[in-house]
Amino acid sequence: KKGTKYYVALCFGYNDSDSVKYSEPVTATGKTIIGSITGLTQARWHANSEKVYVTWDAQTAASYEYVFMNQNGKTITSGTWYTNTYTHTISNKKCYSFKVKATATINGKKYDSGYSETIYLFAQPMIKTSNFGSSFALNISNGRLTLKWDKVKYATNYNVYVSKKRDSGYVKVGSVKKSKNQITIKRFNKKKFKKKGTYYVYVEAVRKKNGLVSSSGINYVWQYKNGKVSEKYYFGDY
């Protein structure tokens, strides 16, 4: 299977009187020709430090070659990377694009996976705030959750996710077109929302263009706890 590391052990047997004995095994590892890049996604858009983090599934490769571009595909920077997570400074008001390929040299010959599909990179929607960041447009009333967020210029639609835990268990509970930036959710896991309860909420912006679907990822989540809302960082898997 491409992109897989295998471990091999070899030993030999010989006759000793009426029994067969075996040598200690000799072990080695072998890499197959690298496979295609999978799992490429924008993990975090960090609005405060203005950095974007991109990740993909690790390969049995010696290195990766990346291209970081503007939204129209013009190269900003390119080079070699040695882990499956890439970071770059950004402007919160702009959209970027990114592609990567894995490379490895096997028995003196260089192989590569070919470039991945290009993904767009853009800001995660922030839930609207007021009073210098102390109040958020997220509320539970009459068993329903309502929220509003700041629009993202490059989004074609928005998805809303809810969980009972900060770093796992998120369920998609609603979706709206790019023209809207608010939603009312009636149920979560087939139950009404409880005003005296704890929930975690985030909004995902999705960009669909030229047959490609890209996501703003998840860096910020909002904790609703007994009527109070606060902004948190997400530390779960991508």
PDB file of C-alpha atoms in Angstrom:
ATOM      1  CA  LYS A   1       0.000   0.000   0.000  1.00  0.00           C
ATOM      2  CA  LYS A   2       1.381   3.408  -0.962  1.00  0.00           C
ATOM      3  CA  GLY A   3       2.548   5.707   1.801  1.00  0.00           C
ATOM      4  CA  THR A   4       3.028   2.870   4.303  1.00  0.00           C
ATOM      5  CA  LYS A   5       6.039   1.747   6.337  1.00  0.00           C
ATOM      6  CA  TYR A   6       6.545  -2.012   6.759  1.00  0.00           C
ATOM      7  CA  TYR A   7       8.730  -3.964   9.185  1.00  0.00           C
ATOM      8  CA  VAL A   8      10.365  -7.196   7.993  1.00  0.00           C
ATOM      9  CA  ALA A   9      12.112  -9.922   9.983  1.00  0.00           C
ATOM     10  CA  LEU A  10      14.159 -12.744   8.359  1.00  0.00           C
ATOM     11  CA  CYS A  11      15.679 -15.810   9.996  1.00  0.00           C
ATOM     12  CA  PHE A  12      16.985 -19.154   8.711  1.00  0.00           C
ATOM     13  CA  GLY A  13      16.530 -22.699   9.983  1.00  0.00           C
ATOM     14  CA  TYR A  14      19.101 -25.536  10.063  1.00  0.00           C
ATOM     15  CA  ASN A  15      19.239 -29.203  11.172  1.00  0.00           C
ATOM     16  CA  ASP A  16      20.939 -30.024  14.472  1.00  0.00           C
ATOM     17  CA  SER A  17      20.769 -33.811  15.018  1.00  0.00           C
ATOM     18  CA  ASP A  18      17.064 -34.651  14.878  1.00  0.00           C
ATOM     19  CA  SER A  19      15.763 -31.126  15.482  1.00  0.00           C
ATOM     20  CA  VAL A  20      15.572 -27.897  13.550  1.00  0.00           C
ATOM     21  CA  LYS A  21      16.968 -24.722  15.057  1.00  0.00           C
ATOM     22  CA  TYR A  22      16.564 -21.147  13.922  1.00  0.00           C
ATOM     23  CA  SER A  23      18.859 -18.166  13.876  1.00  0.00           C
ATOM     24  CA  GLU A  24      18.137 -14.856  15.510  1.00  0.00           C
ATOM     25  CA  PRO A  25      16.017 -12.768  13.124  1.00  0.00           C
ATOM     26  CA  VAL A  26      17.479  -9.909  11.147  1.00  0.00           C
ATOM     27  CA  THR A  27      15.064  -6.966  11.024  1.00  0.00           C
ATOM     28  CA  ALA A  28      14.651  -4.110   8.586  1.00  0.00           C
ATOM     29  CA  THR A  29      12.139  -1.456   7.658  1.00  0.00           C
ATOM     30  CA  GLY A  30      10.875  -0.595   4.225  1.00  0.00           C
ATOM     31  CA  LYS A  31       8.947   2.362   2.820  1.00  0.00           C
ATOM     32  CA  THR A  32       6.594   2.083  -0.109  1.00  0.00           C
ATOM     33  CA  ILE A  33       6.336   4.814  -2.712  1.00  0.00           C
ATOM     34  CA  ILE A  34       4.506   7.704  -1.064  1.00  0.00           C
ATOM     35  CA  GLY A  35       0.777   8.091  -1.524  1.00  0.00           C
ATOM     36  CA  SER A  36      -1.401  11.102  -2.231  1.00  0.00           C
ATOM     37  CA  ILE A  37      -1.853  13.850   0.350  1.00  0.00           C
ATOM     38  CA  THR A  38      -5.036  13.364   2.406  1.00  0.00           C
ATOM     39  CA  GLY A  39      -6.724  15.331   5.173  1.00  0.00           C
ATOM     40  CA  LEU A  40      -5.506  18.762   4.056  1.00  0.00           C
ATOM     41  CA  THR A  41      -7.438  21.368   6.047  1.00  0.00           C
ATOM     42  CA  GLN A  42      -7.241  24.764   7.685  1.00  0.00           C
ATOM     43  CA  ALA A  43      -6.974  23.920  11.364  1.00  0.00           C
ATOM     44  CA  ARG A  44      -6.847  27.379  12.941  1.00  0.00           C
ATOM     45  CA  TRP A  45      -7.165  30.977  11.861  1.00  0.00           C
ATOM     46  CA  HIS A  46      -5.727  32.901  14.787  1.00  0.00           C
ATOM     47  CA  ALA A  47      -7.212  36.392  14.548  1.00  0.00           C
ATOM     48  CA  ASN A  48      -5.252  37.833  17.482  1.00  0.00           C
ATOM     49  CA  SER A  49      -1.747  36.900  16.295  1.00  0.00           C
ATOM     50  CA  GLU A  50      -2.786  36.912  12.611  1.00  0.00           C
ATOM     51  CA  LYS A  51      -1.514  33.435  11.799  1.00  0.00           C
ATOM     52  CA  VAL A  52      -3.066  30.534   9.918  1.00  0.00           C
ATOM     53  CA  TYR A  53      -2.329  26.882  10.709  1.00  0.00           C
ATOM     54  CA  VAL A  54      -2.758  24.212   8.028  1.00  0.00           C
ATOM     55  CA  THR A  55      -2.508  20.469   8.645  1.00  0.00           C
ATOM     56  CA  TRP A  56      -2.700  17.217   6.673  1.00  0.00           C
ATOM     57  CA  ASP A  57      -2.304  13.491   7.340  1.00  0.00           C
ATOM     58  CA  ALA A  58       1.318  12.515   7.992  1.00  0.00           C
ATOM     59  CA  GLN A  59       3.110  10.592   5.250  1.00  0.00           C
ATOM     60  CA  THR A  60       6.117   8.255   5.356  1.00  0.00           C
ATOM     61  CA  ALA A  61       7.947  11.024   3.543  1.00  0.00           C
ATOM     62  CA  ALA A  62      11.272  12.709   4.135  1.00  0.00           C
ATOM     63  CA  SER A  63       9.796  16.149   3.499  1.00  0.00           C
ATOM     64  CA  TYR A  64       6.939  18.142   2.010  1.00  0.00           C
ATOM     65  CA  GLU A  65       6.961  20.823  -0.661  1.00  0.00           C
ATOM     66  CA  TYR A  66       4.352  23.545  -0.216  1.00  0.00           C
ATOM     67  CA  VAL A  67       3.020  26.582  -2.073  1.00  0.00           C
ATOM     68  CA  PHE A  68       1.321  29.390  -0.113  1.00  0.00           C
ATOM     69  CA  MET A  69      -0.667  31.656  -2.458  1.00  0.00           C
ATOM     70  CA  ASN A  70      -3.145  34.500  -2.576  1.00  0.00           C
ATOM     71  CA  GLN A  71      -6.785  33.700  -3.339  1.00  0.00           C
ATOM     72  CA  ASN A  72      -6.139  33.906  -7.097  1.00  0.00           C
ATOM     73  CA  GLY A  73      -3.333  31.332  -7.015  1.00  0.00           C
ATOM     74  CA  LYS A  74      -0.367  33.726  -7.211  1.00  0.00           C
ATOM     75  CA  THR A  75       2.561  32.384  -5.185  1.00  0.00           C
ATOM     76  CA  ILE A  76       3.448  34.325  -2.042  1.00  0.00           C
ATOM     77  CA  THR A  77       6.027  31.822  -0.818  1.00  0.00           C
ATOM     78  CA  SER A  78       7.012  28.192  -1.425  1.00  0.00           C
ATOM     79  CA  GLY A  79       9.575  25.789  -0.061  1.00  0.00           C
ATOM     80  CA  THR A  80      10.292  22.582   1.832  1.00  0.00           C
ATOM     81  CA  TRP A  81       8.661  21.627   5.132  1.00  0.00           C
ATOM     82  CA  TYR A  82       9.424  18.711   7.457  1.00  0.00           C
ATOM     83  CA  THR A  83       6.207  18.262   9.470  1.00  0.00           C
ATOM     84  CA  ASN A  84       2.556  17.864   8.484  1.00  0.00           C
ATOM     85  CA  THR A  85       1.574  21.225  10.003  1.00  0.00           C
ATOM     86  CA  TYR A  86       2.337  24.545   8.299  1.00  0.00           C
ATOM     87  CA  THR A  87       1.903  28.082   9.646  1.00  0.00           C
ATOM     88  CA  HIS A  88       2.104  31.511   8.017  1.00  0.00           C
ATOM     89  CA  THR A  89       1.316  35.109   8.939  1.00  0.00           C
ATOM     90  CA  ILE A  90      -1.870  36.503   7.395  1.00  0.00           C
ATOM     91  CA  SER A  91      -4.191  39.493   7.269  1.00  0.00           C
ATOM     92  CA  ASN A  92      -7.603  38.881   8.817  1.00  0.00           C
ATOM     93  CA  LYS A  93      -9.260  40.668   5.905  1.00  0.00           C
ATOM     94  CA  LYS A  94      -7.743  38.539   3.130  1.00  0.00           C
ATOM     95  CA  CYS A  95      -8.221  35.084   1.616  1.00  0.00           C
ATOM     96  CA  TYR A  96      -5.310  32.796   0.710  1.00  0.00           C
ATOM     97  CA  SER A  97      -4.807  29.377  -0.880  1.00  0.00           C
ATOM     98  CA  PHE A  98      -2.447  26.468  -0.222  1.00  0.00           C
ATOM     99  CA  LYS A  99      -1.269  23.175  -1.724  1.00  0.00           C
ATOM    100  CA  VAL A 100       1.364  20.618  -0.706  1.00  0.00           C
ATOM    101  CA  LYS A 101       3.018  17.406  -1.870  1.00  0.00           C
ATOM    102  CA  ALA A 102       5.089  14.753  -0.119  1.00  0.00           C
ATOM    103  CA  THR A 103       8.589  13.827  -1.328  1.00  0.00           C
ATOM    104  CA  ALA A 104      10.987  10.991  -0.534  1.00  0.00           C
ATOM    105  CA  THR A 105      14.167   9.459  -1.933  1.00  0.00           C
ATOM    106  CA  ILE A 106      14.151   5.652  -2.136  1.00  0.00           C
ATOM    107  CA  ASN A 107      17.240   3.779  -3.326  1.00  0.00           C
ATOM    108  CA  GLY A 108      18.635   6.990  -4.744  1.00  0.00           C
ATOM    109  CA  LYS A 109      15.529   7.924  -6.725  1.00  0.00           C
ATOM    110  CA  LYS A 110      13.271  10.832  -5.786  1.00  0.00           C
ATOM    111  CA  TYR A 111       9.517  10.297  -5.671  1.00  0.00           C
ATOM    112  CA  ASP A 112       6.676  12.686  -4.916  1.00  0.00           C
ATOM    113  CA  SER A 113       2.949  12.368  -4.336  1.00  0.00           C
ATOM    114  CA  GLY A 114       1.933  15.097  -6.762  1.00  0.00           C
ATOM    115  CA  TYR A 115       0.321  18.233  -5.382  1.00  0.00           C
ATOM    116  CA  SER A 116      -2.834  18.033  -3.320  1.00  0.00           C
ATOM    117  CA  GLU A 117      -5.971  19.876  -4.308  1.00  0.00           C
ATOM    118  CA  THR A 118      -5.760  23.560  -3.458  1.00  0.00           C
ATOM    119  CA  ILE A 119      -7.695  24.765  -0.408  1.00  0.00           C
ATOM    120  CA  TYR A 120      -8.723  28.321   0.462  1.00  0.00           C
ATOM    121  CA  LEU A 121      -7.737  29.861   3.791  1.00  0.00           C
ATOM    122  CA  PHE A 122      -9.905  32.545   5.422  1.00  0.00           C
ATOM    123  CA  ALA A 123     -11.115  33.813   8.784  1.00  0.00           C
ATOM    124  CA  GLN A 124     -13.387  31.884  11.132  1.00  0.00           C
ATOM    125  CA  PRO A 125     -16.642  33.782  11.858  1.00  0.00           C
ATOM    126  CA  MET A 126     -16.698  35.458  15.268  1.00  0.00           C
ATOM    127  CA  ILE A 127     -19.909  35.675  17.288  1.00  0.00           C
ATOM    128  CA  LYS A 128     -20.943  39.318  17.565  1.00  0.00           C
ATOM    129  CA  THR A 129     -19.856  41.077  20.711  1.00  0.00           C
ATOM    130  CA  SER A 130     -20.468  44.374  22.494  1.00  0.00           C
ATOM    131  CA  ASN A 131     -19.487  46.173  25.691  1.00  0.00           C
ATOM    132  CA  PHE A 132     -15.789  45.820  24.839  1.00  0.00           C
ATOM    133  CA  GLY A 133     -16.013  42.060  24.419  1.00  0.00           C
ATOM    134  CA  SER A 134     -17.922  41.327  27.617  1.00  0.00           C
ATOM    135  CA  SER A 135     -21.286  40.544  25.982  1.00  0.00           C
ATOM    136  CA  PHE A 136     -21.997  38.138  23.103  1.00  0.00           C
ATOM    137  CA  ALA A 137     -24.972  37.704  20.771  1.00  0.00           C
ATOM    138  CA  LEU A 138     -25.666  34.157  21.966  1.00  0.00           C
ATOM    139  CA  ASN A 139     -28.696  33.404  24.100  1.00  0.00           C
ATOM    140  CA  ILE A 140     -31.047  30.615  25.185  1.00  0.00           C
ATOM    141  CA  SER A 141     -34.718  31.394  25.692  1.00  0.00           C
ATOM    142  CA  ASN A 142     -37.844  29.222  25.602  1.00  0.00           C
ATOM    143  CA  GLY A 143     -35.726  26.152  24.836  1.00  0.00           C
ATOM    144  CA  ARG A 144     -34.141  27.737  21.759  1.00  0.00           C
ATOM    145  CA  LEU A 145     -30.603  28.917  21.088  1.00  0.00           C
ATOM    146  CA  THR A 146     -30.106  32.081  19.043  1.00  0.00           C
ATOM    147  CA  LEU A 147     -26.840  33.617  17.851  1.00  0.00           C
ATOM    148  CA  LYS A 148     -25.430  36.203  15.463  1.00  0.00           C
ATOM    149  CA  TRP A 149     -21.946  36.413  13.983  1.00  0.00           C
ATOM    150  CA  ASP A 150     -19.778  38.692  11.874  1.00  0.00           C
ATOM    151  CA  LYS A 151     -19.943  37.871   8.186  1.00  0.00           C
ATOM    152  CA  VAL A 152     -16.870  36.550   6.390  1.00  0.00           C
ATOM    153  CA  LYS A 153     -16.430  38.105   2.954  1.00  0.00           C
ATOM    154  CA  TYR A 154     -15.248  34.885   1.282  1.00  0.00           C
ATOM    155  CA  ALA A 155     -17.880  32.488   2.671  1.00  0.00           C
ATOM    156  CA  THR A 156     -20.585  30.933   0.508  1.00  0.00           C
ATOM    157  CA  ASN A 157     -22.476  29.531   3.519  1.00  0.00           C
ATOM    158  CA  TYR A 158     -22.199  29.024   7.281  1.00  0.00           C
ATOM    159  CA  ASN A 159     -22.582  25.965   9.502  1.00  0.00           C
ATOM    160  CA  VAL A 160     -23.275  26.048  13.243  1.00  0.00           C
ATOM    161  CA  TYR A 161     -22.016  23.373  15.645  1.00  0.00           C
ATOM    162  CA  VAL A 162     -22.912  22.636  19.269  1.00  0.00           C
ATOM    163  CA  SER A 163     -21.405  20.330  21.895  1.00  0.00           C
ATOM    164  CA  LYS A 164     -21.586  19.696  25.619  1.00  0.00           C
ATOM    165  CA  LYS A 165     -17.768  19.571  25.731  1.00  0.00           C
ATOM    166  CA  ARG A 166     -15.247  22.178  24.640  1.00  0.00           C
ATOM    167  CA  ASP A 167     -12.905  19.901  22.675  1.00  0.00           C
ATOM    168  CA  SER A 168     -15.076  17.093  21.300  1.00  0.00           C
ATOM    169  CA  GLY A 169     -18.583  15.911  20.451  1.00  0.00           C
ATOM    170  CA  TYR A 170     -19.647  18.739  18.136  1.00  0.00           C
ATOM    171  CA  VAL A 171     -22.838  18.218  16.145  1.00  0.00           C
ATOM    172  CA  LYS A 172     -23.892  20.285  13.150  1.00  0.00           C
ATOM    173  CA  VAL A 173     -27.215  21.863  14.153  1.00  0.00           C
ATOM    174  CA  GLY A 174     -27.871  24.342  11.369  1.00  0.00           C
ATOM    175  CA  SER A 175     -26.738  25.934   8.123  1.00  0.00           C
ATOM    176  CA  VAL A 176     -27.519  29.246   6.375  1.00  0.00           C
ATOM    177  CA  LYS A 177     -26.528  30.961   3.135  1.00  0.00           C
ATOM    178  CA  LYS A 178     -23.862  33.676   2.994  1.00  0.00           C
ATOM    179  CA  SER A 179     -26.507  36.425   2.970  1.00  0.00           C
ATOM    180  CA  LYS A 180     -27.473  35.567   6.559  1.00  0.00           C
ATOM    181  CA  ASN A 181     -25.470  35.868   9.760  1.00  0.00           C
ATOM    182  CA  GLN A 182     -27.920  34.696  12.407  1.00  0.00           C
ATOM    183  CA  ILE A 183     -29.839  31.553  13.269  1.00  0.00           C
ATOM    184  CA  THR A 184     -32.262  30.069  15.797  1.00  0.00           C
ATOM    185  CA  ILE A 185     -31.732  26.436  16.775  1.00  0.00           C
ATOM    186  CA  LYS A 186     -34.693  24.557  18.275  1.00  0.00           C
ATOM    187  CA  ARG A 187     -33.069  21.239  19.198  1.00  0.00           C
ATOM    188  CA  PHE A 188     -29.719  19.719  20.139  1.00  0.00           C
ATOM    189  CA  ASN A 189     -29.568  15.901  20.195  1.00  0.00           C
ATOM    190  CA  LYS A 190     -33.395  15.935  19.897  1.00  0.00           C
ATOM    191  CA  LYS A 191     -33.777  17.954  23.105  1.00  0.00           C
ATOM    192  CA  LYS A 192     -34.622  21.568  23.848  1.00  0.00           C
ATOM    193  CA  PHE A 193     -31.850  23.807  25.125  1.00  0.00           C
ATOM    194  CA  LYS A 194     -31.741  24.432  28.861  1.00  0.00           C
ATOM    195  CA  LYS A 195     -31.208  27.973  30.105  1.00  0.00           C
ATOM    196  CA  LYS A 196     -29.485  26.545  33.177  1.00  0.00           C
ATOM    197  CA  GLY A 197     -27.070  24.383  31.218  1.00  0.00           C
ATOM    198  CA  THR A 198     -23.640  24.341  29.573  1.00  0.00           C
ATOM    199  CA  TYR A 199     -23.065  24.339  25.798  1.00  0.00           C
ATOM    200  CA  TYR A 200     -20.190  25.089  23.441  1.00  0.00           C
ATOM    201  CA  VAL A 201     -20.908  26.725  20.093  1.00  0.00           C
ATOM    202  CA  TYR A 202     -18.896  27.697  17.029  1.00  0.00           C
ATOM    203  CA  VAL A 203     -19.625  28.917  13.508  1.00  0.00           C
ATOM    204  CA  GLU A 204     -17.850  27.511  10.451  1.00  0.00           C
ATOM    205  CA  ALA A 205     -17.558  29.465   7.214  1.00  0.00           C
ATOM    206  CA  VAL A 206     -17.517  27.328   4.042  1.00  0.00           C
ATOM    207  CA  ARG A 207     -16.206  28.460   0.661  1.00  0.00           C
ATOM    208  CA  LYS A 208     -17.280  26.598  -2.474  1.00  0.00           C
ATOM    209  CA  LYS A 209     -15.494  27.703  -5.658  1.00  0.00           C
ATOM    210  CA  ASN A 210     -14.236  25.997  -8.809  1.00  0.00           C
ATOM    211  CA  GLY A 211     -15.368  22.626  -7.481  1.00  0.00           C
ATOM    212  CA  LEU A 212     -13.356  23.002  -4.268  1.00  0.00           C
ATOM    213  CA  VAL A 213     -14.879  23.069  -0.788  1.00  0.00           C
ATOM    214  CA  SER A 214     -12.844  24.751   1.953  1.00  0.00           C
ATOM    215  CA  SER A 215     -13.578  25.393   5.633  1.00  0.00           C
ATOM    216  CA  SER A 216     -12.516  28.109   8.062  1.00  0.00           C
ATOM    217  CA  GLY A 217     -11.665  25.446  10.638  1.00  0.00           C
ATOM    218  CA  ILE A 218     -12.158  25.757  14.391  1.00  0.00           C
ATOM    219  CA  ASN A 219     -10.021  27.850  16.708  1.00  0.00           C
ATOM    220  CA  TYR A 220     -12.596  29.773  18.741  1.00  0.00           C
ATOM    221  CA  VAL A 221     -15.605  28.327  20.537  1.00  0.00           C
ATOM    222  CA  TRP A 222     -18.107  30.070  22.785  1.00  0.00           C
ATOM    223  CA  GLN A 223     -19.142  28.659  26.134  1.00  0.00           C
ATOM    224  CA  TYR A 224     -22.709  29.217  27.284  1.00  0.00           C
ATOM    225  CA  LYS A 225     -22.991  28.406  30.987  1.00  0.00           C
ATOM    226  CA  ASN A 226     -26.116  29.220  32.998  1.00  0.00           C
ATOM    227  CA  GLY A 227     -26.832  32.347  30.984  1.00  0.00           C
ATOM    228  CA  LYS A 228     -23.261  33.661  30.745  1.00  0.00           C
ATOM    229  CA  VAL A 229     -21.194  33.496  27.531  1.00  0.00           C
ATOM    230  CA  SER A 230     -17.402  33.544  27.195  1.00  0.00           C
ATOM    231  CA  GLU A 231     -14.942  32.962  24.358  1.00  0.00           C
ATOM    232  CA  LYS A 232     -12.615  29.932  24.563  1.00  0.00           C
ATOM    233  CA  TYR A 233      -9.892  28.253  22.514  1.00  0.00           C
ATOM    234  CA  TYR A 234     -10.439  24.803  21.006  1.00  0.00           C
ATOM    235  CA  PHE A 235      -7.773  22.163  21.739  1.00  0.00           C
ATOM    236  CA  GLY A 236      -9.344  19.039  20.194  1.00  0.00           C
ATOM    237  CA  ASP A 237      -8.605  17.054  17.055  1.00  0.00           C
ATOM    238  CA  TYR A 238      -9.068  18.349  13.512  1.00  0.00           C
TER     239      TYR A 238
END
